[in-house]
Tab-separated table of C-alpha atoms in Angstrom:
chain	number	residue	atom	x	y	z
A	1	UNK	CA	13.706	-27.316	8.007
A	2	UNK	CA	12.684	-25.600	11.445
A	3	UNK	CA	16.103	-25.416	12.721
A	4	UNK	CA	17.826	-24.817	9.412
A	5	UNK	CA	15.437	-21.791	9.225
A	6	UNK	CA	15.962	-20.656	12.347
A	7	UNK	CA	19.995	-20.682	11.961
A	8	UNK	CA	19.157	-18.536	8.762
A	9	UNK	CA	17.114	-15.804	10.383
A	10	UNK	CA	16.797	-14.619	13.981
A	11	UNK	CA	13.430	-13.214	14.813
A	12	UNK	CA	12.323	-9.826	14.296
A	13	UNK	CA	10.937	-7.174	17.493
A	14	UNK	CA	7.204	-7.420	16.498
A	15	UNK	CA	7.156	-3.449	16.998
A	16	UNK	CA	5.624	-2.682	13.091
A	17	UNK	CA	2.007	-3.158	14.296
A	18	UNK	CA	2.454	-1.268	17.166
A	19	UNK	CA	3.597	2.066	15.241
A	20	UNK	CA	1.137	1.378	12.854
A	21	UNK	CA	-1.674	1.821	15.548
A	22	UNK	CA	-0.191	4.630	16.733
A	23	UNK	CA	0.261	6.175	13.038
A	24	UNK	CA	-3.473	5.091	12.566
A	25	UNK	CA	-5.004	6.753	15.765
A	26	UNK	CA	-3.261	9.968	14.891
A	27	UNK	CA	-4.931	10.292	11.644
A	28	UNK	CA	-8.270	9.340	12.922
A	29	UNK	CA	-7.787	12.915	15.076
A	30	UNK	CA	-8.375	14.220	11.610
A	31	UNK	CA	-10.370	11.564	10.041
A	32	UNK	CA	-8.012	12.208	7.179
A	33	UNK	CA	-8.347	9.939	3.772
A	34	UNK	CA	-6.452	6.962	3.594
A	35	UNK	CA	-3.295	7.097	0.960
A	36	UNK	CA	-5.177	6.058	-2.130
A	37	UNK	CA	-2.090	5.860	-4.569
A	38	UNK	CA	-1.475	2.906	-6.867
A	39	UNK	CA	0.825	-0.172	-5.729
A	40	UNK	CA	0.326	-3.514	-4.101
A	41	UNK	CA	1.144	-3.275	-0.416
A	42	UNK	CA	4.017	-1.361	0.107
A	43	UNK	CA	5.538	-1.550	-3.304
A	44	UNK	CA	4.355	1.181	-6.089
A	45	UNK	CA	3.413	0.390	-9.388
A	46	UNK	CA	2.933	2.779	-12.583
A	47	UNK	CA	-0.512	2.535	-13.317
A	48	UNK	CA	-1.841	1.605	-17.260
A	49	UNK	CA	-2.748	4.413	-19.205
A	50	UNK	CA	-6.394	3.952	-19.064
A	51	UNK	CA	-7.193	0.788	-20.162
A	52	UNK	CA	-10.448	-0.254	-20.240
A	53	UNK	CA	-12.153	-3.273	-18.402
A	54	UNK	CA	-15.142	-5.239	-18.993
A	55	UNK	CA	-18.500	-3.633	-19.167
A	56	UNK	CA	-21.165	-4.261	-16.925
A	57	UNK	CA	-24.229	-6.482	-17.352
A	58	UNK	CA	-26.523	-5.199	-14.907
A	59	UNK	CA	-29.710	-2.686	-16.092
A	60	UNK	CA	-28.461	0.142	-13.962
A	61	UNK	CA	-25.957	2.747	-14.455
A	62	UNK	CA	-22.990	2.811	-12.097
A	63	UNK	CA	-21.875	5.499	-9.743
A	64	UNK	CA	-18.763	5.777	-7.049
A	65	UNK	CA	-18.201	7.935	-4.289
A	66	UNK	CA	-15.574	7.861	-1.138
A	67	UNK	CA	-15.797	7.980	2.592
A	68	UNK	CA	-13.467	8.236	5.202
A	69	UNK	CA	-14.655	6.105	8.692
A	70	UNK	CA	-13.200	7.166	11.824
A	71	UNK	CA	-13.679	5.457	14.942
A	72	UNK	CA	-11.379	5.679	18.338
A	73	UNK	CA	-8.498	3.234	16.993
A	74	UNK	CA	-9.237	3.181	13.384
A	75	UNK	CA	-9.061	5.527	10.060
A	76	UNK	CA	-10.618	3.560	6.817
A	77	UNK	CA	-11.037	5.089	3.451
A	78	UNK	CA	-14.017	3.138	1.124
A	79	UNK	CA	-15.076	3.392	-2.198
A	80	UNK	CA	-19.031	2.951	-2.491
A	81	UNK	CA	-20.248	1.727	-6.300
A	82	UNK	CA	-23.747	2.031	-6.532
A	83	UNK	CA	-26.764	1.930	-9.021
A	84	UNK	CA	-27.028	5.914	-10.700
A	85	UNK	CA	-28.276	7.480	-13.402
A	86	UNK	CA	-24.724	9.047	-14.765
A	87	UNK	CA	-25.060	12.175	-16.334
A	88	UNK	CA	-25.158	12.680	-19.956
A	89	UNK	CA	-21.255	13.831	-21.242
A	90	UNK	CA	-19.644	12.957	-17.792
A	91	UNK	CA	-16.415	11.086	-17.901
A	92	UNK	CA	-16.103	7.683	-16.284
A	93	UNK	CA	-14.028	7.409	-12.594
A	94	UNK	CA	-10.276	6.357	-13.993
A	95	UNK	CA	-9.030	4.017	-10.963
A	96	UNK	CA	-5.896	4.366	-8.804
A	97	UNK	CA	-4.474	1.611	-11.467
A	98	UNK	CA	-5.476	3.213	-14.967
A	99	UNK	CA	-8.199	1.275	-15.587
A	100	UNK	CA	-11.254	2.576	-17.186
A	101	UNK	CA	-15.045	1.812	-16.804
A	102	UNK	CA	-18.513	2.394	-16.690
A	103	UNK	CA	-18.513	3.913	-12.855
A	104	UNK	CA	-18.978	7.625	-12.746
A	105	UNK	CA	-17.666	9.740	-9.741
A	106	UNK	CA	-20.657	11.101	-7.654
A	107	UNK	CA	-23.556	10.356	-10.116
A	108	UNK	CA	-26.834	10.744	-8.696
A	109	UNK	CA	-28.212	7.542	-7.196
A	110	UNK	CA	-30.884	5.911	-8.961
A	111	UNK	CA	-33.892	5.054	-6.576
A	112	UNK	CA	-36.209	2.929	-8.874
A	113	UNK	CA	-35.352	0.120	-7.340
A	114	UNK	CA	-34.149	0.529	-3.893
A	115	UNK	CA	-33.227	-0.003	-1.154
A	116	UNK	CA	-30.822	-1.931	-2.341
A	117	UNK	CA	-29.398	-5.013	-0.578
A	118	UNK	CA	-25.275	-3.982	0.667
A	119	UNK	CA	-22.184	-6.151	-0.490
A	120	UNK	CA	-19.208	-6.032	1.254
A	121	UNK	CA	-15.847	-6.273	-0.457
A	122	UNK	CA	-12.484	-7.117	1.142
A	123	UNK	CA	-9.501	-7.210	-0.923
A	124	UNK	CA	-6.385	-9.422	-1.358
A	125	UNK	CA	-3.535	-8.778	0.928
A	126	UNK	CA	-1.778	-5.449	-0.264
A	127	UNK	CA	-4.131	-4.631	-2.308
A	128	UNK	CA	-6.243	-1.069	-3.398
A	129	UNK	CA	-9.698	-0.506	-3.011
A	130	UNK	CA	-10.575	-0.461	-6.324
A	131	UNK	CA	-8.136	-2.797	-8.115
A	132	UNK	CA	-11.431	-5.017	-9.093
A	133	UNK	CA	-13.020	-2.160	-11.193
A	134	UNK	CA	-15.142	-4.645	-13.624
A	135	UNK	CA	-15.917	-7.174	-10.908
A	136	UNK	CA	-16.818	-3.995	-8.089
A	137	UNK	CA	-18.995	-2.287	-10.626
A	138	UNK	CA	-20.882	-4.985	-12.226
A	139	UNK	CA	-22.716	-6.187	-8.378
A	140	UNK	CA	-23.646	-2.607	-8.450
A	141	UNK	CA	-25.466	-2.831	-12.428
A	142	UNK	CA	-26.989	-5.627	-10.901
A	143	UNK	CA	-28.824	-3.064	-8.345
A	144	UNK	CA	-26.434	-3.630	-5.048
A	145	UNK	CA	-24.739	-0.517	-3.011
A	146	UNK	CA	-21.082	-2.219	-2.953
A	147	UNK	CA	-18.948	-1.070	-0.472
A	148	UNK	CA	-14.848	-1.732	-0.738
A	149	UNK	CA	-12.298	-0.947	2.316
A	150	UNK	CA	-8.918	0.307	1.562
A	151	UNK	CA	-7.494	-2.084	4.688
A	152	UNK	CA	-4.170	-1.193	6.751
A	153	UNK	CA	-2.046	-3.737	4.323
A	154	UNK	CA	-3.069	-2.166	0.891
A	155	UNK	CA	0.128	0.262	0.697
A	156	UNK	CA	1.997	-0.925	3.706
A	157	UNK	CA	2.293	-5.196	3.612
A	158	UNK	CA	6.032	-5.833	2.432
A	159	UNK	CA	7.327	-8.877	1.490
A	160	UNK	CA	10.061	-10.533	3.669
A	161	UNK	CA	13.466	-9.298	2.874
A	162	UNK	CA	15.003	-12.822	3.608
A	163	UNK	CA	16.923	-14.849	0.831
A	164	UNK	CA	16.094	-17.839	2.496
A	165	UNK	CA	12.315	-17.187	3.101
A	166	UNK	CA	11.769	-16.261	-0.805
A	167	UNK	CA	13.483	-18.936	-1.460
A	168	UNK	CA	11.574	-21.345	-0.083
A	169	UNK	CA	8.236	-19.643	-0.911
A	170	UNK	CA	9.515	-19.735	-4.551
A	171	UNK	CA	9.479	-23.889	-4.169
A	172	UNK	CA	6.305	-24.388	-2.436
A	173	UNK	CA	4.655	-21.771	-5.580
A	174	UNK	CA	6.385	-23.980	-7.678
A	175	UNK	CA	5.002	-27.237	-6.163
A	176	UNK	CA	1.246	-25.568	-5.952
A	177	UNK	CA	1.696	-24.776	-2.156
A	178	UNK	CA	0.637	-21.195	-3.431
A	179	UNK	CA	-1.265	-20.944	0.100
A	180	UNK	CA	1.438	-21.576	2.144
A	181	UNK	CA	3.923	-19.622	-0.240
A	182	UNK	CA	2.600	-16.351	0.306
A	183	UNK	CA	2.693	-16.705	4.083
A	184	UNK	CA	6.450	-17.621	4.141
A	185	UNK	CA	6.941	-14.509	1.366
A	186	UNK	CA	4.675	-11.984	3.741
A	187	UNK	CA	5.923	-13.971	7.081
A	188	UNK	CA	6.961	-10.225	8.593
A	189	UNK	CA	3.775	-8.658	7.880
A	190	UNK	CA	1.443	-11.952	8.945
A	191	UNK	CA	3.392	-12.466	12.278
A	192	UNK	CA	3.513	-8.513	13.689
A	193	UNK	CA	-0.615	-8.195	12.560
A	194	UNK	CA	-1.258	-11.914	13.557
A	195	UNK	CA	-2.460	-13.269	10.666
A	196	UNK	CA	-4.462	-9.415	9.720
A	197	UNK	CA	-6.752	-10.620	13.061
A	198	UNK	CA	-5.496	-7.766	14.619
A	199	UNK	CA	-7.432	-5.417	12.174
A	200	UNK	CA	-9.104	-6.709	8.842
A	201	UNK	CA	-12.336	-8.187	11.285
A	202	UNK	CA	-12.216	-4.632	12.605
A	203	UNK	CA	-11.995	-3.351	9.536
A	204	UNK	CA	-14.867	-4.995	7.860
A	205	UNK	CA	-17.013	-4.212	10.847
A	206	UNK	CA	-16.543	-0.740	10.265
A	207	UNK	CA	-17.095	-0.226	6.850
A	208	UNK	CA	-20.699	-2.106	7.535
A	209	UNK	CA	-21.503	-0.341	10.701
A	210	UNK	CA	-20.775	3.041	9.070
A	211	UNK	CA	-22.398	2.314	5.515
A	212	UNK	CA	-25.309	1.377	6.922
A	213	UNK	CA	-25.517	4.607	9.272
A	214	UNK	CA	-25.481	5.926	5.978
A	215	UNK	CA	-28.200	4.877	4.910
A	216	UNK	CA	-30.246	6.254	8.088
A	217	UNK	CA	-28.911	9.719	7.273
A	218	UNK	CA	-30.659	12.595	5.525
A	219	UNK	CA	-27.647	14.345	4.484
A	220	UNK	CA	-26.170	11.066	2.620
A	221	UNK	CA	-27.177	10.094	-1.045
A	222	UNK	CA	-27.780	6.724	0.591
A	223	UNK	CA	-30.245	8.087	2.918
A	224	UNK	CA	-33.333	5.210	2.903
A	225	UNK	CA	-31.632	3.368	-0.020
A	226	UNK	CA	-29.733	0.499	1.646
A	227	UNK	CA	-31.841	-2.132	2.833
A	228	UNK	CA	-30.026	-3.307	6.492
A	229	UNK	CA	-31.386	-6.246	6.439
A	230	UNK	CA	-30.152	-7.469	2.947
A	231	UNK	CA	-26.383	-7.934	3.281
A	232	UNK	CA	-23.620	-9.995	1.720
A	233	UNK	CA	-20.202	-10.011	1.699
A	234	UNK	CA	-17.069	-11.124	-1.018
A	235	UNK	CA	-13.920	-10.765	-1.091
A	236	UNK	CA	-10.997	-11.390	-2.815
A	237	UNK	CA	-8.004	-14.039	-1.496
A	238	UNK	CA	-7.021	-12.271	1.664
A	239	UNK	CA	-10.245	-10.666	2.049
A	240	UNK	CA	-11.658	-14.375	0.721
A	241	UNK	CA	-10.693	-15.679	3.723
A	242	UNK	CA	-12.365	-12.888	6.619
A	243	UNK	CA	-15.055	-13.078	3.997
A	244	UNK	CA	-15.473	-17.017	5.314
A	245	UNK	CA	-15.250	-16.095	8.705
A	246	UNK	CA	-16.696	-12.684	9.077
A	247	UNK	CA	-19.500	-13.101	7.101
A	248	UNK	CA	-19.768	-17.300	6.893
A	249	UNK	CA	-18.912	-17.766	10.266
A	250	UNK	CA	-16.357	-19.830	9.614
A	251	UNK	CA	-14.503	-21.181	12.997
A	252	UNK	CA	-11.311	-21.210	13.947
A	253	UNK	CA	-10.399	-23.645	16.822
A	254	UNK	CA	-7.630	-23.631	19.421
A	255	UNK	CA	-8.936	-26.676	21.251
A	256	UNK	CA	-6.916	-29.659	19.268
A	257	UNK	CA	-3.478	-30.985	19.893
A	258	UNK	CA	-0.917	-28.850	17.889
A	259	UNK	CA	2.201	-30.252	16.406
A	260	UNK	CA	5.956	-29.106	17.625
A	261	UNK	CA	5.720	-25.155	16.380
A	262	UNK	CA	2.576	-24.844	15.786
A	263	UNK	CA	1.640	-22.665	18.768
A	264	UNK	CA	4.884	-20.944	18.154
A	265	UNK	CA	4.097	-17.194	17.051
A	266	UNK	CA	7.743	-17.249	16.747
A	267	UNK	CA	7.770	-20.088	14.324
A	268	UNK	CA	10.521	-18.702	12.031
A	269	UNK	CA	8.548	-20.760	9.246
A	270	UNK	CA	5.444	-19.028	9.944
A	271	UNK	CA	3.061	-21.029	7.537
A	272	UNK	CA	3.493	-24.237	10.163
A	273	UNK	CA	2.234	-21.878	13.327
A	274	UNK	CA	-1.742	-21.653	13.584
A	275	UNK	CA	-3.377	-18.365	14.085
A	276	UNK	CA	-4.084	-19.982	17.660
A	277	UNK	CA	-0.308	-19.017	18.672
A	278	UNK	CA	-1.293	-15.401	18.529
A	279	UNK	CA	-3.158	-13.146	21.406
A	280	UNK	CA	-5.386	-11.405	18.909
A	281	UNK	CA	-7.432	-15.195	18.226
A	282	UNK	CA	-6.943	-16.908	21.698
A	283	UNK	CA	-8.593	-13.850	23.226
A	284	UNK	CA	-11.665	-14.665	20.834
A	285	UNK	CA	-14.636	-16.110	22.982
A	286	UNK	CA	-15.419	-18.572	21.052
A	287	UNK	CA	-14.630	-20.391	17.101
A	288	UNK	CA	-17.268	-18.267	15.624
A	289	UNK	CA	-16.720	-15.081	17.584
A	290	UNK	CA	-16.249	-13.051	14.618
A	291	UNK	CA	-19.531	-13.988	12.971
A	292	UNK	CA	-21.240	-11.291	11.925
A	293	UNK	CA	-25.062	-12.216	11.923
A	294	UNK	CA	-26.164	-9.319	9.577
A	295	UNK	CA	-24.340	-11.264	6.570
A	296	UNK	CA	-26.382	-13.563	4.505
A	297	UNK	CA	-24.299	-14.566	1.427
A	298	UNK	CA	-20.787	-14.830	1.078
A	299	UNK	CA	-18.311	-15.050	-1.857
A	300	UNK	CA	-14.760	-15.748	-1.260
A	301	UNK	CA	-12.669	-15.415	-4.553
A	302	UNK	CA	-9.332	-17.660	-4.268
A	303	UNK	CA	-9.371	-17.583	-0.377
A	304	UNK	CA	-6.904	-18.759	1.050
A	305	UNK	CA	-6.501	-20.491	5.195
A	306	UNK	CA	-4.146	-19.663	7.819
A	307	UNK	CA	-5.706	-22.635	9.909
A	308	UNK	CA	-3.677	-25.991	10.724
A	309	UNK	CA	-4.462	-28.191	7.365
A	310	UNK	CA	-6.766	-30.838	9.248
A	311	UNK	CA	-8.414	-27.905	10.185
A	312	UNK	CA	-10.115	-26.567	7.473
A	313	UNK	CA	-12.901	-28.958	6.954
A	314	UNK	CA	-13.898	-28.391	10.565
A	315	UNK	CA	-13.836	-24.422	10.092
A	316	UNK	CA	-16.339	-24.758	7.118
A	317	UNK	CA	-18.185	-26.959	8.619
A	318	UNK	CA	-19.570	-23.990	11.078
A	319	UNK	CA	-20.535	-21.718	7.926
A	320	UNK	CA	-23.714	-21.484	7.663
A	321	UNK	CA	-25.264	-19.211	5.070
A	322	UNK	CA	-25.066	-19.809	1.575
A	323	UNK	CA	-21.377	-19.607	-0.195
A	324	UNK	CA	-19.771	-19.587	-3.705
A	325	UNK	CA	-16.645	-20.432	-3.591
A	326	UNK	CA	-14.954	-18.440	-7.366
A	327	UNK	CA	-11.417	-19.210	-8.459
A	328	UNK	CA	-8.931	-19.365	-11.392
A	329	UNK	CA	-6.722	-22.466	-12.111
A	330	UNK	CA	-3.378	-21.259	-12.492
A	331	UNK	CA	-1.421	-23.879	-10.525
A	332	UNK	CA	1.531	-21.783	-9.613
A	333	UNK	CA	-0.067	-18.165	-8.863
A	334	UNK	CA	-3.454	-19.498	-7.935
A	335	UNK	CA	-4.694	-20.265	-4.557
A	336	UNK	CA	-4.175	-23.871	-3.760
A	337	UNK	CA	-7.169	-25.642	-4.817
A	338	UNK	CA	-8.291	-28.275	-2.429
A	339	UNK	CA	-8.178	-25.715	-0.034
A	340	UNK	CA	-10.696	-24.099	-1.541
A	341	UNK	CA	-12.858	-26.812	-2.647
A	342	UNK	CA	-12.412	-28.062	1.202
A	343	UNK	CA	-14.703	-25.113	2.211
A	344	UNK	CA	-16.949	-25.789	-0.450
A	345	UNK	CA	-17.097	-29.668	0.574
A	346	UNK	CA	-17.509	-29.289	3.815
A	347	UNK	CA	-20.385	-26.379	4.115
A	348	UNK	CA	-23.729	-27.168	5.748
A	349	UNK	CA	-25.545	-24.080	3.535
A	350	UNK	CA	-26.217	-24.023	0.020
A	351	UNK	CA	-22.592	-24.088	-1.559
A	352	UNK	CA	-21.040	-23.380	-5.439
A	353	UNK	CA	-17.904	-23.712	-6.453
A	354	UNK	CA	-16.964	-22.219	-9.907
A	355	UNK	CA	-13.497	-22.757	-11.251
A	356	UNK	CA	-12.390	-20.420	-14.212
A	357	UNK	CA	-10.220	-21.725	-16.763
A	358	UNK	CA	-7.107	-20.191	-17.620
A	359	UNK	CA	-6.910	-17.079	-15.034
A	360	UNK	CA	-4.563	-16.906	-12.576
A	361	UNK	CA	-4.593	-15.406	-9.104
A	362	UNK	CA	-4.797	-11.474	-10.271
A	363	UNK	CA	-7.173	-11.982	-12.881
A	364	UNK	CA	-10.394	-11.016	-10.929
A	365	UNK	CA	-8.558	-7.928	-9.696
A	366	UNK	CA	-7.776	-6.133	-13.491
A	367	UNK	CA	-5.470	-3.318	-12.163
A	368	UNK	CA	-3.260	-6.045	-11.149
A	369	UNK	CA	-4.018	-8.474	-13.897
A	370	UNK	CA	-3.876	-6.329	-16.418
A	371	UNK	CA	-0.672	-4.453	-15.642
A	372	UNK	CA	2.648	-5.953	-17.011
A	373	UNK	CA	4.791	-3.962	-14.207
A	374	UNK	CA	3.609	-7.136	-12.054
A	375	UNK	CA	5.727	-9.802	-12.436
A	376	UNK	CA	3.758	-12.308	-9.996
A	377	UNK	CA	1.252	-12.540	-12.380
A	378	UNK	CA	0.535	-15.195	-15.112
A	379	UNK	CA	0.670	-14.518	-18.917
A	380	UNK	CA	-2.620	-15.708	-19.618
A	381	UNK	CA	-4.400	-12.839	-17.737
A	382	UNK	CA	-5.115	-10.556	-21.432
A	383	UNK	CA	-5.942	-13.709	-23.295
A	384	UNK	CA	-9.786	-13.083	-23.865
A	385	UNK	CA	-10.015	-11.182	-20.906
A	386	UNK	CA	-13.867	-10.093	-21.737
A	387	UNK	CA	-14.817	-13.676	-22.088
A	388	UNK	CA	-13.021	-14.488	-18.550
A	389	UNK	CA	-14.467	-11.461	-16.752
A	390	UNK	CA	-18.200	-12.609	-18.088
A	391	UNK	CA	-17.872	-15.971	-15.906
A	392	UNK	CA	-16.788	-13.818	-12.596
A	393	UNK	CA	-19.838	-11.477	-13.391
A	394	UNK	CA	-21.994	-13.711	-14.529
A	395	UNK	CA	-22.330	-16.144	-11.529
A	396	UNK	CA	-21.486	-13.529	-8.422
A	397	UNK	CA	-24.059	-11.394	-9.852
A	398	UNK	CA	-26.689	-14.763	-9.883
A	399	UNK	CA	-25.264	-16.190	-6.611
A	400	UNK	CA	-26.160	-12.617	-4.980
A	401	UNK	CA	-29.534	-12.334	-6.948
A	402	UNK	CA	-30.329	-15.841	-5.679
A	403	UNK	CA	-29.730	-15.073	-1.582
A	404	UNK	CA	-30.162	-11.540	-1.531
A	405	UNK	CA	-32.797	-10.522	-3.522
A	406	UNK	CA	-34.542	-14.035	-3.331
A	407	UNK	CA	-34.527	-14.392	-7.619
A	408	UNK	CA	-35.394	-17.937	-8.136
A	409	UNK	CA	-34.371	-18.039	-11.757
A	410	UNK	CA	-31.015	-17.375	-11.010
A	411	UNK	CA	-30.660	-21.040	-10.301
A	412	UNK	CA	-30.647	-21.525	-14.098
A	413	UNK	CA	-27.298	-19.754	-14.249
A	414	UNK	CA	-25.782	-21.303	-10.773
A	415	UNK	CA	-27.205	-24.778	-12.676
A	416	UNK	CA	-25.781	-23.995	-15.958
A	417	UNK	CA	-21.744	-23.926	-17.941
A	418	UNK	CA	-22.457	-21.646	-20.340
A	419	UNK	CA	-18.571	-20.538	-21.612
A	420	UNK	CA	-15.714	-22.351	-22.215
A	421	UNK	CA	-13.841	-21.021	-19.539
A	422	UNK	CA	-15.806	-22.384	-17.244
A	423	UNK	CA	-13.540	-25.329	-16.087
A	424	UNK	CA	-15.452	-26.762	-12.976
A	425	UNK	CA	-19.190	-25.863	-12.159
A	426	UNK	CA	-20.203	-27.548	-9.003
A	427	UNK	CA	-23.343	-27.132	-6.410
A	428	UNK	CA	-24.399	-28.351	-3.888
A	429	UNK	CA	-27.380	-28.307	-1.057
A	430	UNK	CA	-29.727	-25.296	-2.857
């Protein structure tokens, strides 16, 4: 399959990253806002005419405000959903995607119960800030500051324009191999950013460096209302993944014999070459270098791994703070199950794995799951949608309660199947 692949397709300059840097620095001169418009990477999509999502469960109203981060080498736009006290006849924030909520743009923050403990939120490959309206606002009813990056790929990650590449990420979908197909189908984008090594840790770092700076500064709403010392991190299938190693400490090792391609980085079939063939991971110090100790809770949603199969027990193996692992079970659009239940298996910490019945990979993001201009997506997505967005609330918003905020009697919930969509409940070590 190597060689017949290779015949197919000669390799492409890996010059994209490079002018993206350079296209990146220039607007950090300016510290200019990020292109917030609707699509999924660098295809657009009409948004929905205001549809509304799922309300939130939390006691607290719901506000959202932007920022713009600007460092030497980096320009990153975030949306910041926080507890507020909304005021009365103001319209709720319409997303980059049409869909409606219960967030309201610039409400005043509500300071009865801070500071508030910070969640981090990386999205899926390609995708906006704010494409998880009902999931984003609901940590923040729960009394959380929630803080979501609008990363390099969300309207510039194309798919590969080879017949033979979608061709053969169309069988491996097909066959489950969901993981492996959407490497093959992004195989330009994942080989010139290495795997997204070469900026989503960077990313992520950001966003919690400068949020929290926030928080120390007298001319910010969040001025003495994020508690530094309370943080957690989620993230959704791309983001899933730097979620697990970011904030879980998940390792990734170079130091085992790797099979004919694997430490290729010009492995035309880029889902057999490890993220060990690329500069940006074997200049890491160490498995765990990107461990960021000021995480204490992590949710990956659908996560995916880039690491050599008989790899990915050992990576979880090195997590070690508490993790829910939160996925649908749509076998052909769904990230490829044991994968997932591999990290939950195989973590030291306290671990959950919660397995929703009958929602497929887009479902937790609504812009995407709701919108019928996306033909990736399953059908099942609008079948009882509020009783499939209660499980995703319901637990993250326990799981968090549980390790950030030290609520004991969330256990009852992380213990408990209370809907029908709740295929798989499983726990372990707490």
């Amino acid at each position: 399959m190597y060689d017949a692949v290779s015949r197919l397709r000669g390799l492409k300059p890996a010059v994209i990253l490079t002018a993206l840097i350079l296209i990146n620095s220039a607007l950090c001169q300016t510290c200019a806002q990020a292109d917030l418009s609707f699509g999924i990477g660098a295809r657009d999509l009409e948004p929905l005419d205001n549809v509304a999502t799922a309300d939130p469960t939390g006691p607290y109203g719901v506000g959202i405000t932007f920022e713009t981060y600007c460092s030497d080498d980096r320009n990153l736009t975030v949306s910041i959903w926080y507890p507020a006290t909304p005021e009365d006849g103001s319209s709720p924030y319409v997303s980059s995607g049409g869909i409606v909520g219960r967030a309201y743009e610039d409400a005043p923050l509500d300071p009865s119960g801070g500071p508030y403990p910070l969640i981090l939120f990386s999205a899926g490959l390609g995708a906006v800030h704010d494409a998880y309206y009902f999931y984003l606002q609901n940590l923040a009813s729960h009394g959380y500051v929630v803080t979501s990056a609008q990363h390099l790929d969300a309207r510039r990650a194309n798919t590969t324009a080879s017949a033979a590449l979608q061709l053969i990420a169309a069988a491996d979908a097909l066959a489950g191999n969901t993981n492996d197909a959407v490497i093959t189908l992004y195989t330009d984008w994942f080989r010139e950013t290495e795997y997204a090594f070469a900026y989503r840790p960077q990313e992520i770092g950001l966003n919690l460096d400068r949020t929290l700076a926030l928080a120390g500064d007298p001319g910010s709403r969040f001025y003495g209302s994020v508690d530094a010392g309370r943080v957690g991190m989620t993230g959704h299938s791309l983001g899933g993944f730097f979620a697990n190693v970011v904030g879980g400490g998940a390792a990734v090792h170079c130091d085992y014999a790797m099979r004919p391609g694997e430490g290729d980085p010009g492995n035309p079939l880029l889902a057999s070459a490890s993220p060990c063939a690329f500069g940006a991971v074997r200049a890491l110090p160490g498995p765990r270098a990107l461990r960021d100790g000021r995480v204490g809770a992590v949710l990956p949603l659908a996560a995916p791994s880039f690491l050599a199969k008989d790899q990915i027990a050992r990576s979880a193996a090195a997590i070690g703070v508490p993790v829910m692992v939160m996925t649908g079970d749509n076998f052909t659009s769904e990230t490829t199950a044991w994968i997932q239940r591999a990290v939950y298996e195989n973590v030291a910490a306290p671990a959950y794995y919660v397995q929703v019945r009958d929602a497929d990979h887009y479902f937790v993001a609504d812009a995407y799951g709701l919108n019928p201009d996306l033909p990736a997506k399953g059908d099942e997505d609008g079948v009882d949608f509020l009783d499939k967005a209660a499980v995703y609330m319901t637990y993250s918003a326990a799981f968090f309660n549980l390790y950030l905020k030290g609520n004991t009697s969330a256990l009852d919930t992380l213990h408990g199947t209370y809907s029908s969509y709740v295929k798989e409940l499983k726990y372990r070590n707490d």
